[in-house]
mmCIF file of C-alpha atoms and ligand atoms in Angstrom:
data_model
loop_
_atom_site.group_PDB
_atom_site.id
_atom_site.type_symbol
_atom_site.label_atom_id
_atom_site.label_comp_id
_atom_site.label_asym_id
_atom_site.label_seq_id
_atom_site.Cartn_x
_atom_site.Cartn_y
_atom_site.Cartn_z
ATOM 1 C CA MET A 1 26.379 -131.811 19.789
ATOM 2 C CA GLU A 2 27.476 -128.303 20.494
ATOM 3 C CA SER A 3 26.830 -128.540 24.159
ATOM 4 C CA GLN A 4 29.240 -131.328 24.248
ATOM 5 C CA VAL A 5 31.897 -129.304 22.476
ATOM 6 C CA THR A 6 31.398 -126.286 24.700
ATOM 7 C CA SER A 7 33.018 -127.069 27.954
ATOM 8 C CA GLN A 8 32.249 -125.082 31.064
ATOM 9 C CA SER A 9 35.718 -123.627 31.370
ATOM 10 C CA GLU A 10 35.588 -122.105 27.842
ATOM 11 C CA THR A 11 32.535 -119.799 28.220
ATOM 12 C CA LEU A 12 31.988 -116.831 30.520
ATOM 13 C CA ILE A 13 28.225 -117.311 30.664
ATOM 14 C CA GLN A 14 27.615 -120.124 32.957
ATOM 15 C CA THR A 15 24.302 -119.359 34.571
ATOM 16 C CA PRO A 16 20.944 -118.030 33.324
ATOM 17 C CA GLN A 17 21.478 -114.926 35.483
ATOM 18 C CA GLN A 18 24.692 -114.156 33.683
ATOM 19 C CA LEU A 19 22.930 -114.635 30.374
ATOM 20 C CA PHE A 20 20.265 -112.232 31.441
ATOM 21 C CA VAL A 21 22.862 -109.617 32.485
ATOM 22 C CA VAL A 22 24.729 -109.939 29.179
ATOM 23 C CA VAL A 23 21.543 -109.523 27.146
ATOM 24 C CA PHE A 24 20.501 -106.576 29.273
ATOM 25 C CA LEU A 25 23.838 -104.823 28.893
ATOM 26 C CA SER A 26 24.171 -105.488 25.191
ATOM 27 C CA PHE A 27 20.842 -103.799 24.719
ATOM 28 C CA PHE A 28 21.147 -100.796 27.058
ATOM 29 C CA VAL A 29 24.770 -99.836 26.725
ATOM 30 C CA PRO A 30 24.500 -98.964 22.966
ATOM 31 C CA LEU A 31 21.193 -97.294 23.639
ATOM 32 C CA ALA A 32 22.694 -95.145 26.391
ATOM 33 C CA SER A 33 25.681 -94.170 24.283
ATOM 34 C CA ILE A 34 23.456 -93.213 21.359
ATOM 35 C CA LEU A 35 21.451 -90.981 23.712
ATOM 36 C CA LEU A 36 24.653 -89.417 24.979
ATOM 37 C CA VAL A 37 25.839 -88.686 21.474
ATOM 38 C CA VAL A 38 22.476 -87.164 20.547
ATOM 39 C CA LYS A 39 22.572 -85.060 23.687
ATOM 40 C CA LEU A 40 26.122 -83.954 22.903
ATOM 41 C CA ILE A 41 25.143 -82.806 19.405
ATOM 42 C CA THR A 42 21.921 -81.015 20.237
ATOM 43 C CA GLY A 43 23.152 -79.678 23.567
ATOM 44 C CA GLY A 44 25.081 -76.899 21.877
ATOM 45 C CA ILE A 45 21.914 -75.315 20.415
ATOM 46 C CA ASN A 46 20.476 -73.056 23.022
ATOM 47 C CA ILE A 47 16.985 -71.899 22.112
ATOM 48 C CA SER A 48 15.961 -69.115 24.402
ATOM 49 C CA PRO A 49 12.258 -69.223 25.349
ATOM 50 C CA ASP A 50 11.926 -65.562 24.372
ATOM 51 C CA ALA A 51 12.683 -66.414 20.740
ATOM 52 C CA LEU A 52 9.311 -68.046 20.371
ATOM 53 C CA THR A 53 7.126 -65.261 21.627
ATOM 54 C CA GLU A 54 4.637 -63.797 19.132
ATOM 55 C CA LYS A 55 6.472 -60.483 19.116
ATOM 56 C CA ALA A 56 9.864 -62.019 18.430
ATOM 57 C CA VAL A 57 8.444 -64.215 15.666
ATOM 58 C CA SER A 58 6.690 -61.354 13.876
ATOM 59 C CA GLU A 59 9.836 -59.254 14.294
ATOM 60 C CA ARG A 60 11.811 -61.895 12.445
ATOM 61 C CA MET A 61 9.161 -62.296 9.763
ATOM 62 C CA LYS A 62 8.575 -58.621 9.013
ATOM 63 C CA PRO A 63 9.568 -57.345 5.513
ATOM 64 C CA VAL A 64 13.102 -55.994 5.179
ATOM 65 C CA GLY A 65 12.059 -52.452 4.270
ATOM 66 C CA SER A 66 9.456 -50.272 5.833
ATOM 67 C CA ILE A 67 8.124 -46.838 4.907
ATOM 68 C CA GLN A 68 8.422 -44.109 7.441
ATOM 69 C CA ILE A 69 7.107 -40.623 6.927
ATOM 70 C CA ALA A 70 9.554 -38.215 8.474
ATOM 71 C CA GLY A 71 8.263 -35.324 10.437
ATOM 72 C CA ASP A 72 4.720 -34.066 10.526
ATOM 73 C CA VAL A 73 2.132 -35.901 8.466
ATOM 74 C CA ASP A 74 0.509 -32.459 7.906
ATOM 75 C CA ALA A 75 3.604 -31.553 5.851
ATOM 76 C CA LEU A 76 2.207 -33.738 3.034
ATOM 77 C CA ASN A 77 -1.047 -31.804 3.061
ATOM 78 C CA PRO A 78 -0.083 -28.216 3.687
ATOM 79 C CA PRO A 79 -3.100 -26.046 4.355
ATOM 80 C CA ILE A 80 -4.020 -23.882 1.361
ATOM 81 C CA PRO A 81 -3.242 -20.354 2.471
ATOM 82 C CA SER A 82 -6.404 -18.293 2.259
ATOM 83 C CA GLN A 83 -6.495 -14.670 1.380
ATOM 84 C CA GLU A 84 -7.165 -13.961 5.051
ATOM 85 C CA THR A 85 -4.076 -15.687 6.460
ATOM 86 C CA ALA A 86 -1.876 -14.225 3.707
ATOM 87 C CA SER A 87 -2.852 -10.696 4.682
ATOM 88 C CA LEU A 88 -2.281 -11.592 8.355
ATOM 89 C CA LYS A 89 1.379 -12.325 7.684
ATOM 90 C CA PRO A 90 3.194 -10.217 10.149
ATOM 91 C CA LEU A 91 5.081 -7.299 8.651
ATOM 92 C CA LYS A 92 8.803 -7.288 9.229
ATOM 93 C CA ASN A 93 9.754 -4.262 11.196
ATOM 94 C CA GLY A 94 12.242 -1.690 9.956
ATOM 95 C CA GLU A 95 15.152 -2.962 11.973
ATOM 96 C CA THR A 96 14.678 -6.574 10.788
ATOM 97 C CA VAL A 97 14.500 -5.564 7.148
ATOM 98 C CA TYR A 98 17.469 -3.290 7.535
ATOM 99 C CA GLN A 99 19.571 -5.958 9.193
ATOM 100 C CA GLN A 100 18.547 -8.656 6.670
ATOM 101 C CA VAL A 101 18.631 -6.668 3.450
ATOM 102 C CA CYS A 102 19.994 -3.151 3.576
ATOM 103 C CA ALA A 103 22.905 -3.399 6.087
ATOM 104 C CA VAL A 104 24.975 -5.386 3.625
ATOM 105 C CA CYS A 105 25.496 -2.215 1.570
ATOM 106 C CA HIS A 106 24.635 0.597 3.888
ATOM 107 C CA ILE A 107 26.935 -0.271 6.823
ATOM 108 C CA ALA A 108 30.165 -0.170 4.849
ATOM 109 C CA GLY A 109 29.001 2.047 1.994
ATOM 110 C CA VAL A 110 29.294 -0.655 -0.626
ATOM 111 C CA ALA A 111 29.200 0.648 -4.229
ATOM 112 C CA GLY A 112 28.815 4.196 -3.073
ATOM 113 C CA ALA A 113 25.798 3.539 -0.822
ATOM 114 C CA PRO A 114 25.424 6.271 1.734
ATOM 115 C CA LYS A 115 26.700 4.905 5.041
ATOM 116 C CA ALA A 116 24.220 4.459 7.854
ATOM 117 C CA GLY A 117 24.778 7.139 10.517
ATOM 118 C CA ASP A 118 27.132 9.253 8.332
ATOM 119 C CA LYS A 119 25.263 12.601 8.482
ATOM 120 C CA SER A 120 27.322 14.291 5.792
ATOM 121 C CA GLN A 121 26.346 11.590 3.296
ATOM 122 C CA TRP A 122 22.671 11.745 4.144
ATOM 123 C CA GLU A 123 22.041 15.492 4.495
ATOM 124 C CA ALA A 124 21.616 16.171 0.760
ATOM 125 C CA ARG A 125 19.467 13.106 0.378
ATOM 126 C CA ILE A 126 17.228 13.861 3.331
ATOM 127 C CA ALA A 127 16.798 17.343 1.904
ATOM 128 C CA LYS A 128 14.947 15.763 -1.036
ATOM 129 C CA GLY A 129 12.189 14.798 1.375
ATOM 130 C CA LYS A 130 11.301 11.459 2.878
ATOM 131 C CA LYS A 131 8.780 10.672 0.189
ATOM 132 C CA VAL A 132 11.502 10.742 -2.479
ATOM 133 C CA LEU A 133 13.779 8.557 -0.372
ATOM 134 C CA TYR A 134 10.917 6.066 0.099
ATOM 135 C CA GLN A 135 10.216 6.000 -3.636
ATOM 136 C CA ASN A 136 13.888 5.576 -4.550
ATOM 137 C CA ALA A 137 14.382 2.807 -2.018
ATOM 138 C CA ILE A 138 11.263 1.066 -3.333
ATOM 139 C CA ASN A 139 12.027 1.528 -7.026
ATOM 140 C CA GLY A 140 15.804 1.465 -6.805
ATOM 141 C CA ILE A 141 18.246 4.235 -7.503
ATOM 142 C CA GLY A 142 21.568 4.111 -9.331
ATOM 143 C CA ILE A 143 23.327 0.876 -8.418
ATOM 144 C CA MET A 144 20.859 0.120 -5.618
ATOM 145 C CA PRO A 145 18.268 -2.470 -6.838
ATOM 146 C CA ALA A 146 14.556 -1.973 -6.219
ATOM 147 C CA LYS A 147 13.771 -2.736 -2.546
ATOM 148 C CA GLY A 148 17.443 -3.495 -2.045
ATOM 149 C CA GLY A 149 16.904 -6.674 -4.028
ATOM 150 C CA ALA A 150 14.283 -8.101 -1.651
ATOM 151 C CA ALA A 151 11.389 -7.907 -4.087
ATOM 152 C CA THR A 152 9.054 -9.907 -1.805
ATOM 153 C CA LEU A 153 8.987 -7.199 0.821
ATOM 154 C CA SER A 154 6.045 -4.822 0.905
ATOM 155 C CA ASP A 155 6.390 -1.064 0.299
ATOM 156 C CA ASP A 156 5.549 -0.477 3.969
ATOM 157 C CA GLU A 157 8.362 -2.714 5.090
ATOM 158 C CA ILE A 158 10.834 -0.783 2.877
ATOM 159 C CA LYS A 159 9.584 2.512 4.242
ATOM 160 C CA ALA A 160 10.069 1.229 7.773
ATOM 161 C CA ALA A 161 13.582 0.191 6.827
ATOM 162 C CA VAL A 162 14.310 3.674 5.418
ATOM 163 C CA ASP A 163 13.032 5.210 8.640
ATOM 164 C CA TYR A 164 15.279 2.875 10.647
ATOM 165 C CA LEU A 165 18.238 3.639 8.326
ATOM 166 C CA LEU A 166 17.797 7.381 8.690
ATOM 167 C CA LYS A 167 17.752 7.111 12.548
ATOM 168 C CA GLN A 168 21.191 5.520 12.629
HETATM 169 C C1 LIG B 1 23.292 -3.669 -3.240
HETATM 170 C C2 LIG B 1 23.611 -2.678 -2.229
HETATM 171 C C3 LIG B 1 22.389 -1.985 -1.585
HETATM 172 C C4 LIG B 1 21.410 -2.523 -0.850
HETATM 173 C C5 LIG B 1 21.202 -4.016 -0.540
HETATM 174 C C6 LIG B 1 20.595 -1.451 -0.397
HETATM 175 N N1 LIG B 1 21.005 -0.306 -0.871
HETATM 176 FE FE1 LIG B 1 20.213 1.525 -0.569
HETATM 177 N N2 LIG B 1 21.581 2.358 -1.727
HETATM 178 C C7 LIG B 1 22.639 1.727 -2.350
HETATM 179 C C8 LIG B 1 23.375 2.649 -3.143
HETATM 180 C C9 LIG B 1 24.598 2.297 -4.004
HETATM 181 C C10 LIG B 1 22.781 3.904 -3.031
HETATM 182 C C11 LIG B 1 23.154 5.190 -3.644
HETATM 183 C C12 LIG B 1 22.489 5.236 -5.027
HETATM 184 C C13 LIG B 1 22.676 6.496 -5.716
HETATM 185 O O1 LIG B 1 22.520 7.599 -5.147
HETATM 186 O O2 LIG B 1 23.104 6.418 -6.903
HETATM 187 C C14 LIG B 1 21.677 3.685 -2.076
HETATM 188 C C15 LIG B 1 20.802 4.676 -1.697
HETATM 189 C C16 LIG B 1 19.795 4.522 -0.804
HETATM 190 C C17 LIG B 1 18.903 5.542 -0.325
HETATM 191 C C18 LIG B 1 18.962 7.013 -0.729
HETATM 192 C C19 LIG B 1 18.131 7.219 -1.929
HETATM 193 C C20 LIG B 1 18.116 8.645 -2.419
HETATM 194 O O3 LIG B 1 17.100 9.000 -2.996
HETATM 195 O O4 LIG B 1 19.135 9.314 -2.215
HETATM 196 C C21 LIG B 1 18.032 5.024 0.532
HETATM 197 C C22 LIG B 1 16.890 5.730 1.270
HETATM 198 C C23 LIG B 1 18.338 3.606 0.592
HETATM 199 N N3 LIG B 1 19.417 3.329 -0.208
HETATM 200 C C24 LIG B 1 17.675 2.718 1.383
HETATM 201 C C25 LIG B 1 17.885 1.348 1.301
HETATM 202 C C26 LIG B 1 17.053 0.432 2.065
HETATM 203 C C27 LIG B 1 15.907 0.766 2.916
HETATM 204 C C28 LIG B 1 17.568 -0.814 1.782
HETATM 205 C C29 LIG B 1 17.048 -2.124 2.273
HETATM 206 C C30 LIG B 1 15.696 -2.436 1.935
HETATM 207 C C31 LIG B 1 18.712 -0.638 0.881
HETATM 208 N N4 LIG B 1 18.858 0.711 0.676
HETATM 209 C C32 LIG B 1 19.462 -1.615 0.371
HETATM 210 C C33 LIG B 1 22.933 0.370 -2.270
HETATM 211 C C34 LIG B 1 22.134 -0.559 -1.586
#
């Protein structure tokens, strides 16, 4: 019945070839456009091949914090100073001790300290004899504290400083 209703002038598909072309297009055109849309969406994501190397992956997966020991590891286990090394500690020479400890007072004559190099201030003191000066420098005298306040220095270091001071 239908074939009778459908006249040849009313339909675009008139041959089997045309039917085939229409079926073909109706299948592939949507498929192609879907592929294009997919490509458009995923095309923006650019995954660099380097991002998948083992190093890069473990770098991304490593814990946020990491412990680093600054400086020498030996600093955590300082060697126990033996008696031997302690006695080998180099003595500070007179000049060093003088510059580091005594000069503060004895250059300017702070608190009545006899000025280094001022002969008139030292004459009477030197007259007492070096031994007395050594002892007073070691034990302190008047305002001057014992060993000039540097209690860790040895007696010999103080004596050397006195010698240096007297030579000024
Ligand atoms: C805080 C300041 C001060 C420092 C530091 C100091 N002195 Fe003195 N020193 C004095 C004063 C003050 C006198 C004078 C004390 C007095 O005669 O009453 C003096 C006196 C002396 C005398 C003379 C002692 C005597 O018998 O007449 C000698 C030697 C001396 N100082 C050596 C030293 C040496 C060595 C050092 C460093 C190790 C030193 N002083 C550091 C203040 C200082």
